[in-house]
Structures are given as structure tokens and as C-alpha cells.
Short mmCIF file of N, CA and C in Angstrom, two decimals:
data_model
loop_
_atom_site.label_atom_id
_atom_site.label_comp_id
_atom_site.label_asym_id
_atom_site.label_seq_id
_atom_site.Cartn_x
_atom_site.Cartn_y
_atom_site.Cartn_z
N UNK A 53 27.34 -285.59 15.99
CA UNK A 53 27.06 -285.04 14.68
C UNK A 53 26.27 -283.74 14.79
N UNK A 54 25.31 -283.68 15.71
CA UNK A 54 24.52 -282.46 15.89
C UNK A 54 25.38 -281.29 16.34
N UNK A 55 26.39 -281.56 17.15
CA UNK A 55 27.29 -280.50 17.62
C UNK A 55 28.06 -279.90 16.45
N UNK A 56 28.50 -280.72 15.51
CA UNK A 56 29.21 -280.22 14.33
C UNK A 56 28.29 -279.39 13.44
N UNK A 57 27.08 -279.85 13.30
CA UNK A 57 26.11 -279.13 12.47
C UNK A 57 25.80 -277.77 13.11
N UNK A 58 25.63 -277.75 14.43
CA UNK A 58 25.36 -276.51 15.15
C UNK A 58 26.51 -275.52 14.99
N UNK A 59 27.74 -276.00 15.12
CA UNK A 59 28.92 -275.13 14.95
C UNK A 59 28.98 -274.58 13.54
N UNK A 60 28.68 -275.40 12.57
CA UNK A 60 28.69 -274.95 11.18
C UNK A 60 27.67 -273.86 10.92
N UNK A 61 26.47 -274.05 11.45
CA UNK A 61 25.42 -273.05 11.28
C UNK A 61 25.80 -271.76 12.00
N UNK A 62 26.38 -271.88 13.19
CA UNK A 62 26.81 -270.72 13.96
C UNK A 62 27.88 -269.93 13.21
N UNK A 63 28.85 -270.62 12.64
CA UNK A 63 29.91 -269.96 11.87
C UNK A 63 29.31 -269.26 10.64
N UNK A 64 28.38 -269.91 9.99
CA UNK A 64 27.73 -269.32 8.82
C UNK A 64 26.97 -268.05 9.18
N UNK A 65 26.24 -268.08 10.28
CA UNK A 65 25.49 -266.90 10.73
C UNK A 65 26.44 -265.76 11.07
N UNK A 66 27.53 -266.07 11.76
CA UNK A 66 28.51 -265.03 12.11
C UNK A 66 29.13 -264.42 10.86
N UNK A 67 29.43 -265.25 9.88
CA UNK A 67 30.02 -264.75 8.63
C UNK A 67 29.05 -263.83 7.91
N UNK A 68 27.77 -264.18 7.90
CA UNK A 68 26.77 -263.33 7.26
C UNK A 68 26.66 -261.96 7.94
N UNK A 69 26.69 -261.95 9.27
CA UNK A 69 26.64 -260.68 9.99
C UNK A 69 27.86 -259.82 9.69
N UNK A 70 29.03 -260.42 9.64
CA UNK A 70 30.25 -259.68 9.34
C UNK A 70 30.21 -259.10 7.93
N UNK A 71 29.76 -259.89 6.97
CA UNK A 71 29.68 -259.41 5.59
C UNK A 71 28.66 -258.29 5.45
N UNK A 72 27.55 -258.39 6.16
CA UNK A 72 26.54 -257.35 6.10
C UNK A 72 27.09 -256.05 6.66
N UNK A 73 27.81 -256.12 7.76
CA UNK A 73 28.41 -254.92 8.36
C UNK A 73 29.41 -254.27 7.44
N UNK A 74 30.23 -255.07 6.76
CA UNK A 74 31.21 -254.51 5.82
C UNK A 74 30.52 -253.86 4.63
N UNK A 75 29.44 -254.45 4.16
CA UNK A 75 28.70 -253.89 3.02
C UNK A 75 28.09 -252.55 3.40
N UNK A 76 27.55 -252.44 4.61
CA UNK A 76 26.98 -251.17 5.05
C UNK A 76 28.05 -250.11 5.18
N UNK A 77 29.20 -250.45 5.74
CA UNK A 77 30.28 -249.48 5.90
C UNK A 77 30.84 -249.03 4.56
N UNK A 78 30.83 -249.91 3.57
CA UNK A 78 31.35 -249.56 2.25
C UNK A 78 30.49 -248.48 1.59
N UNK A 79 29.21 -248.43 1.92
CA UNK A 79 28.31 -247.44 1.34
C UNK A 79 28.41 -246.10 2.05
N UNK A 80 28.89 -246.10 3.28
CA UNK A 80 28.96 -244.86 4.06
C UNK A 80 30.22 -244.09 3.70
N UNK A 81 30.02 -242.82 3.45
CA UNK A 81 31.12 -241.93 3.11
C UNK A 81 31.06 -240.74 4.05
N UNK A 82 32.22 -240.31 4.53
CA UNK A 82 32.28 -239.14 5.40
C UNK A 82 33.15 -238.08 4.76
N UNK A 83 32.65 -236.85 4.71
CA UNK A 83 33.38 -235.74 4.10
C UNK A 83 33.31 -234.52 5.01
N UNK A 84 34.27 -233.64 4.84
CA UNK A 84 34.26 -232.34 5.52
C UNK A 84 34.12 -231.28 4.43
N UNK A 85 33.10 -230.46 4.57
CA UNK A 85 32.78 -229.44 3.57
C UNK A 85 32.94 -228.06 4.20
N UNK A 86 33.71 -227.21 3.54
CA UNK A 86 33.85 -225.82 3.98
C UNK A 86 32.54 -225.10 3.69
N UNK A 87 32.07 -224.34 4.68
CA UNK A 87 30.77 -223.69 4.53
C UNK A 87 30.75 -222.34 5.22
N UNK A 88 29.66 -221.62 5.05
CA UNK A 88 29.53 -220.28 5.62
C UNK A 88 28.78 -220.28 6.95
N UNK A 89 28.81 -221.38 7.68
CA UNK A 89 28.19 -221.46 9.00
C UNK A 89 28.97 -220.53 9.94
N UNK A 90 28.25 -219.61 10.62
CA UNK A 90 28.93 -218.58 11.39
C UNK A 90 28.61 -218.55 12.88
N UNK A 91 27.53 -219.21 13.31
CA UNK A 91 27.15 -219.11 14.72
C UNK A 91 26.42 -220.39 15.15
N UNK A 92 26.05 -220.44 16.42
CA UNK A 92 25.37 -221.62 16.94
C UNK A 92 24.01 -221.83 16.29
N UNK A 93 23.31 -220.75 15.95
CA UNK A 93 22.02 -220.88 15.27
C UNK A 93 22.20 -221.49 13.88
N UNK A 94 23.26 -221.05 13.19
CA UNK A 94 23.57 -221.63 11.87
C UNK A 94 23.86 -223.12 12.02
N UNK A 95 24.65 -223.46 13.02
CA UNK A 95 25.03 -224.85 13.28
C UNK A 95 23.78 -225.71 13.47
N UNK A 96 22.89 -225.26 14.34
CA UNK A 96 21.67 -226.02 14.61
C UNK A 96 20.79 -226.11 13.37
N UNK A 97 20.71 -225.01 12.63
CA UNK A 97 19.88 -224.97 11.43
C UNK A 97 20.37 -225.97 10.38
N UNK A 98 21.65 -225.94 10.09
CA UNK A 98 22.19 -226.83 9.05
C UNK A 98 22.14 -228.29 9.50
N UNK A 99 22.43 -228.55 10.79
CA UNK A 99 22.37 -229.93 11.28
C UNK A 99 20.95 -230.46 11.21
N UNK A 100 19.99 -229.65 11.60
CA UNK A 100 18.59 -230.07 11.60
C UNK A 100 18.08 -230.35 10.18
N UNK A 101 18.30 -229.41 9.29
CA UNK A 101 17.75 -229.53 7.94
C UNK A 101 18.50 -230.55 7.09
N UNK A 102 19.81 -230.59 7.19
CA UNK A 102 20.58 -231.52 6.36
C UNK A 102 20.37 -232.97 6.81
N UNK A 103 20.15 -233.18 8.10
CA UNK A 103 19.95 -234.55 8.59
C UNK A 103 18.63 -235.14 8.09
N UNK A 104 17.72 -234.30 7.59
CA UNK A 104 16.44 -234.78 7.05
C UNK A 104 16.54 -235.18 5.58
N UNK A 105 17.67 -234.91 4.94
CA UNK A 105 17.85 -235.25 3.53
C UNK A 105 18.08 -236.75 3.41
N UNK A 106 17.36 -237.41 2.50
CA UNK A 106 17.49 -238.86 2.32
C UNK A 106 18.92 -239.21 1.94
N UNK A 107 19.46 -240.19 2.65
CA UNK A 107 20.82 -240.65 2.39
C UNK A 107 21.84 -240.06 3.34
N UNK A 108 21.50 -238.95 3.99
CA UNK A 108 22.41 -238.34 4.96
C UNK A 108 22.23 -239.05 6.29
N UNK A 109 23.33 -239.54 6.85
CA UNK A 109 23.29 -240.31 8.09
C UNK A 109 23.59 -239.46 9.32
N UNK A 110 24.59 -238.58 9.22
CA UNK A 110 25.02 -237.82 10.38
C UNK A 110 25.59 -236.49 9.91
N UNK A 111 25.28 -235.43 10.66
CA UNK A 111 25.77 -234.09 10.32
C UNK A 111 26.32 -233.44 11.58
N UNK A 112 27.55 -232.93 11.49
CA UNK A 112 28.15 -232.21 12.60
C UNK A 112 28.76 -230.93 12.05
N UNK A 113 28.20 -229.80 12.45
CA UNK A 113 28.69 -228.51 11.98
C UNK A 113 29.60 -227.89 13.04
N UNK A 114 30.63 -227.19 12.59
CA UNK A 114 31.55 -226.49 13.48
C UNK A 114 31.70 -225.06 12.96
N UNK A 115 31.01 -224.12 13.61
CA UNK A 115 31.04 -222.75 13.10
C UNK A 115 32.37 -222.06 13.36
N UNK A 116 33.17 -222.56 14.31
CA UNK A 116 34.48 -221.95 14.55
C UNK A 116 35.45 -222.26 13.42
N UNK A 117 35.25 -223.40 12.77
CA UNK A 117 36.10 -223.79 11.63
C UNK A 117 35.41 -223.54 10.29
N UNK A 118 34.16 -223.13 10.33
CA UNK A 118 33.35 -222.91 9.11
C UNK A 118 33.31 -224.17 8.25
N UNK A 119 32.96 -225.30 8.90
CA UNK A 119 32.87 -226.56 8.16
C UNK A 119 31.76 -227.44 8.69
N UNK A 120 31.35 -228.37 7.85
CA UNK A 120 30.33 -229.34 8.20
C UNK A 120 30.86 -230.72 7.85
N UNK A 121 30.81 -231.62 8.82
CA UNK A 121 31.20 -233.01 8.59
C UNK A 121 29.91 -233.79 8.32
N UNK A 122 29.87 -234.47 7.18
CA UNK A 122 28.66 -235.18 6.77
C UNK A 122 28.99 -236.64 6.50
N UNK A 123 28.24 -237.54 7.12
CA UNK A 123 28.32 -238.96 6.80
C UNK A 123 27.07 -239.28 6.00
N UNK A 124 27.26 -239.88 4.83
CA UNK A 124 26.12 -240.16 3.96
C UNK A 124 26.29 -241.51 3.27
N UNK A 125 25.16 -242.03 2.77
CA UNK A 125 25.13 -243.28 2.04
C UNK A 125 25.35 -242.96 0.56
N UNK A 126 26.51 -243.32 0.05
CA UNK A 126 26.89 -242.98 -1.33
C UNK A 126 26.03 -243.68 -2.37
N UNK A 127 25.27 -244.70 -1.97
CA UNK A 127 24.37 -245.35 -2.92
C UNK A 127 23.05 -244.60 -3.04
N UNK A 128 22.77 -243.71 -2.08
CA UNK A 128 21.50 -242.97 -2.10
C UNK A 128 21.66 -241.51 -2.49
N UNK A 129 22.85 -240.95 -2.25
CA UNK A 129 23.06 -239.53 -2.52
C UNK A 129 24.53 -239.31 -2.86
N UNK A 130 24.79 -238.37 -3.76
CA UNK A 130 26.17 -238.08 -4.17
C UNK A 130 26.70 -236.89 -3.36
N UNK A 131 28.01 -236.72 -3.40
CA UNK A 131 28.63 -235.58 -2.73
C UNK A 131 28.09 -234.27 -3.30
N UNK A 132 27.92 -234.21 -4.59
CA UNK A 132 27.39 -233.00 -5.23
C UNK A 132 25.98 -232.70 -4.73
N UNK A 133 25.16 -233.73 -4.53
CA UNK A 133 23.81 -233.53 -4.01
C UNK A 133 23.83 -233.05 -2.56
N UNK A 134 24.79 -233.54 -1.78
CA UNK A 134 24.94 -233.08 -0.40
C UNK A 134 25.28 -231.59 -0.40
N UNK A 135 26.24 -231.21 -1.24
CA UNK A 135 26.63 -229.80 -1.33
C UNK A 135 25.47 -228.92 -1.80
N UNK A 136 24.72 -229.40 -2.77
CA UNK A 136 23.55 -228.65 -3.24
C UNK A 136 22.49 -228.50 -2.16
N UNK A 137 22.33 -229.53 -1.35
CA UNK A 137 21.37 -229.47 -0.24
C UNK A 137 21.80 -228.38 0.76
N UNK A 138 23.09 -228.31 1.04
CA UNK A 138 23.60 -227.27 1.94
C UNK A 138 23.35 -225.89 1.33
N UNK A 139 23.62 -225.75 0.04
CA UNK A 139 23.40 -224.48 -0.66
C UNK A 139 21.92 -224.09 -0.64
N UNK A 140 21.04 -225.08 -0.77
CA UNK A 140 19.59 -224.81 -0.75
C UNK A 140 19.11 -224.41 0.64
N UNK A 141 19.81 -224.84 1.67
CA UNK A 141 19.47 -224.43 3.04
C UNK A 141 19.85 -222.96 3.24
N UNK A 142 20.86 -222.50 2.49
CA UNK A 142 21.24 -221.09 2.57
C UNK A 142 22.68 -220.84 2.93
N UNK A 143 23.54 -221.87 2.79
CA UNK A 143 24.95 -221.74 3.15
C UNK A 143 25.83 -222.16 1.98
N UNK A 144 27.00 -221.54 1.87
CA UNK A 144 27.98 -221.97 0.88
C UNK A 144 28.45 -223.38 1.23
N UNK A 145 28.81 -224.16 0.22
CA UNK A 145 29.31 -225.52 0.42
C UNK A 145 30.48 -225.74 -0.53
N UNK A 146 31.70 -225.62 -0.01
CA UNK A 146 32.92 -225.66 -0.82
C UNK A 146 32.80 -224.64 -1.95
N UNK A 147 32.79 -225.11 -3.17
CA UNK A 147 32.76 -224.20 -4.33
C UNK A 147 31.34 -223.81 -4.76
N UNK A 148 30.32 -224.34 -4.09
CA UNK A 148 28.93 -224.03 -4.45
C UNK A 148 28.41 -222.93 -3.52
N UNK A 149 27.96 -221.85 -4.11
CA UNK A 149 27.44 -220.72 -3.33
C UNK A 149 26.01 -220.99 -2.88
N UNK A 150 25.65 -220.38 -1.76
CA UNK A 150 24.29 -220.52 -1.23
C UNK A 150 23.28 -220.08 -2.28
N UNK A 151 22.23 -220.87 -2.47
CA UNK A 151 21.21 -220.56 -3.47
C UNK A 151 20.26 -219.47 -3.01
N UNK A 152 20.07 -219.38 -1.72
CA UNK A 152 19.08 -218.44 -1.22
C UNK A 152 19.75 -217.41 -0.32
N UNK A 153 20.23 -216.36 -0.92
CA UNK A 153 20.90 -215.30 -0.16
C UNK A 153 19.93 -214.63 0.81
N UNK A 154 18.62 -214.67 0.52
CA UNK A 154 17.64 -214.07 1.42
C UNK A 154 17.67 -214.74 2.78
N UNK A 155 17.84 -216.05 2.81
CA UNK A 155 17.91 -216.76 4.08
C UNK A 155 19.08 -216.25 4.91
N UNK A 156 20.21 -216.06 4.26
CA UNK A 156 21.39 -215.58 4.97
C UNK A 156 21.16 -214.16 5.48
N UNK A 157 20.51 -213.32 4.67
CA UNK A 157 20.22 -211.95 5.10
C UNK A 157 19.24 -211.92 6.27
N UNK A 158 18.21 -212.77 6.21
CA UNK A 158 17.26 -212.87 7.32
C UNK A 158 17.96 -213.29 8.59
N UNK A 159 18.87 -214.24 8.45
CA UNK A 159 19.62 -214.71 9.61
C UNK A 159 20.45 -213.57 10.21
N UNK A 160 21.11 -212.81 9.36
CA UNK A 160 21.94 -211.70 9.84
C UNK A 160 21.09 -210.67 10.58
N UNK A 161 19.88 -210.38 10.06
CA UNK A 161 19.00 -209.43 10.73
C UNK A 161 18.59 -209.94 12.10
N UNK A 162 18.25 -211.24 12.17
CA UNK A 162 17.87 -211.84 13.45
C UNK A 162 19.05 -211.82 14.41
N UNK A 163 20.23 -212.12 13.88
CA UNK A 163 21.43 -212.16 14.70
C UNK A 163 21.71 -210.77 15.29
N UNK A 164 21.57 -209.73 14.48
CA UNK A 164 21.79 -208.37 14.95
C UNK A 164 20.76 -208.00 16.01
N UNK A 165 19.52 -208.42 15.81
CA UNK A 165 18.45 -208.12 16.76
C UNK A 165 18.62 -208.83 18.09
N UNK A 166 19.15 -210.07 18.06
CA UNK A 166 19.36 -210.86 19.28
C UNK A 166 20.62 -210.45 20.01
N UNK A 167 21.53 -209.84 19.31
CA UNK A 167 22.82 -209.52 19.92
C UNK A 167 23.76 -210.70 19.92
N UNK A 168 23.43 -211.80 19.16
CA UNK A 168 24.29 -213.00 19.08
C UNK A 168 25.18 -212.93 17.89
#
């Protein structure tokens, strides 16, 4: 009888872990956003700053394609908020223009000075 009870508890625990994993994955959303990322410094900048935004799980920028892949928790942040966060960092995000053109200009000046 104890063996049956143990198996039942084990099956119940496994089912709970599986359901928890599915619930977490259901909240995660991954999108690719066209952006004005132009160089390795831009890539590092956007990855560093955007990954600190609450709800953002993973950020991968590709300056050769001018895009950012973002995995985020849709229960904590919306796609529009992700795009606005990118714009606030100083880069275009799909149809949303960068909010701080000064950041982009400063970057261009630094880029010209470094020769990168």
C-alpha cells in the first residue's frame, strides 16, 4: 500500500512541475523589433540597458540586421512598453522613433572620434 501511495505522490509532484513550466512559458513572449542599432557599442548599450527593464528576460541585438530580439514576460510588460523602453534608450523601435536624439548624436560623435 505504501508503494502505491508513494507512486501517486510522485506522479502528482511531476504533474505540478510540468504545469508550472507550461504556465511560465505561456507568459514569455519573444519578438524581433527593427531598430536603429548600428555598431557593436550600440548593441552592447541596448542589451545592457534593456535587460534591466522589469519584465524583460533576454535581449539580443544584431546591428548587421538592425534588429533586437527581446524575450519578455507579457504579464509584467507589454510590447508597446518594450518599444518605448528602446526609444527611451535612444534607438528607433519599429514605428516608434528614438525619444532622445541627443543620445544618438553623442554616440555618432564618439564613433567618429574612435574611428569605429
